[in-house]
Short mmCIF file of C-alpha atoms in Angstrom, two decimals:
data_model
loop_
_atom_site.label_atom_id
_atom_site.label_comp_id
_atom_site.label_asym_id
_atom_site.label_seq_id
_atom_site.Cartn_x
_atom_site.Cartn_y
_atom_site.Cartn_z
CA MET W 1 122.56 96.42 173.69
CA ALA W 2 121.00 94.96 170.78
CA ALA W 3 117.53 93.70 170.46
CA GLN W 4 117.25 90.19 171.18
CA VAL W 5 115.56 87.97 168.00
CA ARG W 6 115.15 84.54 168.19
CA MET W 7 114.09 82.11 165.44
CA VAL W 8 110.76 79.65 166.17
CA ARG W 9 109.45 77.39 163.86
CA ASN W 10 105.69 77.78 162.77
CA ASN W 11 103.42 74.48 163.43
CA ASP W 12 102.87 74.31 159.58
CA GLY W 13 105.56 76.24 158.13
CA PRO W 14 108.98 77.40 158.06
CA GLU W 15 111.24 79.49 160.49
CA VAL W 16 110.00 82.50 161.67
CA PRO W 17 112.17 85.90 163.77
CA LEU W 18 110.18 86.78 166.87
CA TYR W 19 111.18 90.31 167.82
CA THR W 20 111.33 91.81 171.74
CA SER W 21 112.02 95.47 170.26
CA PRO W 22 109.04 97.20 168.72
CA LYS W 23 110.89 99.53 167.14
CA GLN W 24 113.38 97.18 166.21
CA PHE W 25 110.29 95.11 164.47
CA ARG W 26 108.81 98.56 162.63
CA THR W 27 112.33 99.04 161.26
CA GLU W 28 112.46 95.51 159.73
CA ALA W 29 108.92 95.63 158.60
CA ARG W 30 109.58 99.43 156.96
CA GLY W 31 112.40 97.04 155.09
CA GLY W 32 110.03 94.38 153.86
CA LEU W 33 109.52 91.83 156.79
CA ALA W 34 106.58 90.36 156.32
CA VAL W 35 105.57 87.96 159.24
CA LEU W 36 102.28 88.01 161.26
CA THR W 37 102.49 90.49 164.44
CA ARG W 38 101.08 87.94 166.76
CA ASN W 39 103.37 86.84 169.27
CA GLN W 40 105.83 89.43 168.08
CA CYS W 41 107.10 91.94 170.51
CA PRO W 42 105.19 90.26 173.92
CA GLY W 43 103.91 92.74 176.57
CA TYR W 44 103.67 95.87 173.72
CA VAL W 45 100.09 97.14 172.73
CA GLN W 46 99.54 96.29 169.09
CA CYS W 47 96.82 98.36 167.10
CA GLY W 48 94.78 98.12 164.12
CA LEU W 49 95.37 101.03 161.41
CA VAL W 50 92.57 102.67 159.54
CA ALA W 51 93.50 105.64 157.19
CA LEU W 52 90.70 107.34 155.34
CA PRO W 53 89.88 110.79 153.93
CA ARG W 54 89.42 113.67 156.29
CA ALA W 55 86.10 114.06 154.58
CA GLN W 56 84.85 110.71 156.12
CA ALA W 57 87.14 111.32 159.51
CA LEU W 58 84.46 113.00 161.90
CA ASP W 59 81.72 110.13 161.00
CA PHE W 60 84.47 107.80 161.46
CA MET W 61 85.27 109.00 164.99
CA ILE W 62 82.07 109.19 166.09
CA PHE W 63 81.44 105.71 164.56
CA CYS W 64 84.47 104.41 166.92
CA GLN W 65 82.97 106.31 169.92
CA ARG W 66 79.70 104.63 169.28
CA ASN W 67 81.12 101.36 169.40
CA GLN W 68 83.96 101.03 171.98
CA LYS W 69 84.05 97.58 172.36
CA ALA W 70 85.35 97.01 168.32
CA CYS W 71 86.97 100.42 167.65
CA PRO W 72 89.10 101.30 171.07
CA VAL W 73 90.79 104.43 169.87
CA ILE W 74 94.92 104.99 171.20
CA GLU W 75 95.73 107.72 168.92
CA VAL W 76 94.44 109.56 165.92
CA LEU W 77 96.91 111.60 163.53
CA GLU W 78 96.34 115.02 162.16
CA PRO W 79 95.59 114.87 158.41
CA GLY W 80 98.73 113.33 155.99
CA GLN W 81 100.58 112.54 159.26
CA VAL W 82 102.34 109.43 159.33
CA GLU W 83 104.14 109.27 162.53
CA ALA W 84 102.41 108.08 165.75
CA ARG W 85 104.16 110.79 167.84
CA LYS W 86 102.75 109.29 170.76
CA SER W 87 102.34 105.63 170.64
CA ALA W 88 105.09 104.99 168.63
CA PRO W 89 107.50 107.66 168.34
CA GLY W 90 110.01 107.82 164.94
CA SER W 91 107.16 105.63 163.35
CA ASP W 92 105.98 105.64 159.92
CA MET W 93 102.28 104.80 159.37
CA ARG W 94 103.03 103.96 155.41
CA SER W 95 105.54 101.75 155.67
CA ASP W 96 106.09 100.11 159.66
CA LEU W 97 103.16 97.72 159.09
CA PRO W 98 103.96 94.35 157.74
CA MET W 99 101.03 93.97 155.30
CA TYR W 100 98.00 96.79 154.50
CA SER W 101 94.77 96.16 152.95
CA VAL W 102 93.50 98.90 150.27
CA TYR W 103 89.87 99.69 149.65
CA ARG W 104 88.54 101.44 146.67
CA ASN W 105 84.44 102.17 146.92
CA GLY W 106 83.93 99.43 149.36
CA VAL W 107 85.68 96.76 147.87
CA ARG W 108 89.48 95.57 149.15
CA VAL W 109 91.26 95.50 145.90
CA GLU W 110 94.93 94.94 146.85
CA ASP W 111 97.10 93.89 149.93
CA VAL W 112 100.62 95.17 149.70
CA PRO W 113 103.18 96.16 152.15
CA ASP W 114 103.97 99.39 151.33
CA VAL W 115 101.23 102.42 150.99
CA THR W 116 103.46 105.28 150.13
CA SER W 117 102.91 105.54 146.72
CA LEU W 118 99.40 105.62 147.67
CA TRP W 119 99.49 107.63 150.80
CA ARG W 120 97.09 111.09 150.50
CA ASP W 121 97.88 114.22 152.44
CA ASP W 122 94.18 114.20 153.37
CA LEU W 123 93.88 111.05 154.95
CA VAL W 124 93.70 110.83 158.66
CA THR W 125 94.96 107.93 160.44
CA PHE W 126 93.28 105.71 163.26
CA LEU W 127 94.89 103.37 165.35
CA MET W 128 92.63 101.07 167.29
CA GLY W 129 94.46 98.80 170.24
CA SER W 130 94.25 94.76 169.40
CA ASN W 131 93.43 92.42 171.79
CA THR W 132 96.22 90.64 170.34
CA SER W 133 98.50 92.79 172.78
CA LEU W 134 97.00 90.92 175.94
CA ASP W 135 98.38 87.26 175.05
CA LEU W 136 101.34 87.83 177.33
CA ALA W 137 98.85 88.19 179.90
CA LEU W 138 97.02 85.70 179.28
CA GLN W 139 99.82 82.82 179.03
CA ARG W 140 101.18 84.23 182.29
CA ALA W 141 97.79 83.68 183.92
CA GLY W 142 97.55 80.04 182.45
CA VAL W 143 95.12 80.84 179.41
CA GLN W 144 96.53 79.27 175.88
CA THR W 145 96.68 81.80 172.98
CA GLU W 146 98.21 79.51 170.10
CA ARG W 147 95.35 77.69 169.06
CA TYR W 148 91.35 77.67 168.91
CA ARG W 149 91.27 81.08 167.99
CA TRP W 150 89.28 82.75 165.01
CA PRO W 151 87.99 86.49 163.74
CA VAL W 152 84.37 85.70 162.42
CA THR W 153 81.61 87.78 161.26
CA THR W 154 78.15 88.18 163.35
CA LYS W 155 74.59 88.86 162.66
CA ILE W 156 74.72 91.77 165.78
CA PRO W 157 74.94 95.44 163.41
CA THR W 158 77.02 97.81 165.08
CA GLU W 159 75.55 101.42 165.81
CA PRO W 160 75.75 103.60 162.63
CA ALA W 161 77.69 107.20 162.24
CA GLY W 162 77.09 108.84 158.78
CA PRO W 163 77.81 106.00 156.09
CA PHE W 164 79.55 103.98 158.61
CA HIS W 165 77.54 100.85 159.80
CA GLY W 166 77.80 96.93 159.16
CA PRO W 167 78.19 93.89 161.10
CA LEU W 168 79.88 93.24 164.42
CA VAL W 169 83.42 90.87 163.98
CA VAL W 170 84.42 89.23 166.95
CA THR W 171 87.45 87.20 167.83
CA MET W 172 86.06 83.60 168.82
CA ARG W 173 88.50 81.51 171.66
CA TRP W 174 87.76 77.86 172.92
CA LEU W 175 88.81 78.06 176.20
CA THR W 176 88.36 75.47 178.94
CA PRO W 177 86.01 76.92 181.66
CA GLN W 178 88.49 77.81 184.42
CA GLU W 179 90.42 79.61 181.38
CA MET W 180 87.41 81.50 180.39
CA ILE W 181 87.07 82.77 183.66
CA ILE W 182 90.80 83.91 184.17
CA ALA W 183 90.07 85.60 180.68
CA THR W 184 86.90 87.31 181.69
CA GLN W 185 88.67 88.64 184.77
CA LEU W 186 91.81 89.73 183.36
CA THR W 187 90.61 91.50 179.78
CA SER W 188 87.78 93.55 181.81
CA ARG W 189 91.12 95.55 183.03
CA PHE W 190 91.40 96.51 179.51
CA PRO W 191 89.12 98.72 177.97
CA PHE W 192 91.59 99.90 175.16
CA ASN W 193 92.20 96.38 174.08
CA HIS W 194 88.41 95.41 173.90
CA GLY W 195 87.60 94.81 177.65
CA ALA W 196 85.76 91.77 178.58
CA PRO W 197 83.87 89.04 176.40
CA ILE W 198 80.36 90.10 174.87
CA HIS W 199 79.39 86.48 175.24
CA VAL W 200 80.16 82.83 176.26
CA GLY W 201 78.63 79.89 174.64
CA ASP W 202 76.51 79.11 171.67
CA PRO W 203 78.09 81.10 168.40
CA ALA W 204 74.76 81.04 167.10
CA VAL W 205 73.29 83.30 169.68
CA LEU W 206 75.32 85.89 168.01
CA GLY W 207 74.60 84.53 164.39
CA CYS W 208 78.35 83.73 163.65
CA ASP W 209 79.56 82.85 160.11
CA LEU W 210 81.49 80.19 161.03
CA ASP W 211 82.02 78.69 157.83
CA HIS W 212 84.09 81.81 156.67
CA PRO W 213 86.13 83.40 159.03
CA LEU W 214 87.93 86.41 158.52
CA THR W 215 91.67 84.58 158.30
CA GLY W 216 92.38 80.99 158.42
CA SER W 217 90.37 77.80 158.16
CA PRO W 218 87.11 77.00 159.55
CA PRO W 219 86.83 76.17 162.66
CA PRO W 220 85.81 72.20 163.42
CA LYS W 221 82.01 71.13 163.03
CA LYS W 222 82.53 69.83 166.37
CA ILE W 223 83.54 71.66 169.91
CA PRO W 224 85.86 69.24 171.63
CA ASP W 225 84.62 68.34 174.92
CA GLY W 226 85.39 70.59 177.63
CA LEU W 227 85.72 73.80 175.64
CA ILE W 228 83.70 76.80 175.82
CA PRO W 229 83.02 79.32 172.78
CA THR W 230 84.17 82.61 174.23
CA PHE W 231 83.90 85.57 172.07
CA TRP W 232 85.52 89.55 171.95
CA ALA W 233 84.61 92.34 169.90
CA CYS W 234 87.43 92.41 167.11
CA VAL W 235 89.48 95.33 165.50
CA VAL W 236 88.67 93.94 162.23
CA THR W 237 85.07 95.39 162.57
CA PRO W 238 86.29 98.81 160.90
CA GLN W 239 87.36 96.63 157.62
CA VAL W 240 83.82 94.92 157.39
CA VAL W 241 82.40 98.29 158.06
CA ALA W 242 84.26 99.85 155.22
CA VAL W 243 83.02 97.35 152.67
CA ALA W 244 79.72 98.05 153.86
CA ALA W 245 79.90 102.24 153.64
CA LYS W 246 81.69 101.63 150.22
CA VAL W 247 84.20 104.67 151.36
CA ASP W 248 86.02 105.64 148.04
CA PHE W 249 89.54 105.29 149.41
CA MET W 250 90.59 103.96 152.78
CA ILE W 251 93.56 101.94 153.94
CA THR W 252 93.50 99.71 156.72
CA SER W 253 96.14 97.15 158.26
CA ALA W 254 95.47 93.83 156.81
CA PRO W 255 94.07 91.45 159.13
CA THR W 256 96.44 89.65 161.97
CA TYR W 257 99.30 92.25 160.71
CA GLY W 258 99.22 95.23 162.92
CA LEU W 259 101.24 98.34 163.98
CA ILE W 260 103.30 97.21 167.04
CA THR W 261 103.58 100.25 169.63
CA ASP W 262 105.98 101.23 172.41
CA LEU W 263 102.91 101.24 174.89
CA GLU W 264 103.57 98.51 177.45
CA THR W 265 100.60 96.73 177.77
CA ASP W 266 100.29 96.50 181.42
CA LYS W 267 100.29 100.26 182.04
CA PHE W 268 97.07 100.07 180.26
CA GLY W 269 95.35 97.80 182.34
CA ILE W 270 92.69 99.06 185.08
CA PRO W 271 94.30 97.67 188.87
#
């Protein structure tokens, strides 16, 4: 039976297809589909991707181990390997994400839909769980996920490893007190998707740069009455760290464009 695809209209844009099959979504992305992965294939783990030269891979692995909240590793591929055999059999890391960011000497030089021509045999690919994976579980529990959500840089330093250092990036959501309690209880069961919030309350405590979110427009200056800022470590952290480390060459998933795996989110939770 063919996978179901339905069309929905964005609040401020054209209709976009919504997929339920990760494999079908990856196939379409390989063919040029360029849509945000948020809301796609609900119930499956989405990952941020980082591919960097083998010479820096050990230091980066240590960085991830020391900063597991922000960099929860799902799978690490061998140098030059392009298929995520455990999390997405049949996939191709060079083309199955809708958009990639390319860094040279710590500078983000371009965003492209395919990196096949840039791929190198010495690249080691890391896949890290994203909290976007939990949207369906949050929605089922009565927590809204469609608005009041921004990735922002903090002044909290990550624990360095080799050349890798820099500030922690967080996902800020504005939730009602009840939603905050539910979301905290639910996400704490999913350590491979950032786990529980790292902070609840005043963004200034983390030194959040609210004027320059990494995607989208800045949040309103005034938090609506009855909502509480709640913060989770974010998988965009390695991209910010790459800039600080001035890595000579690095490919990442572009912000809001992840790899959709075949792993079912519910099976990653701690009972």
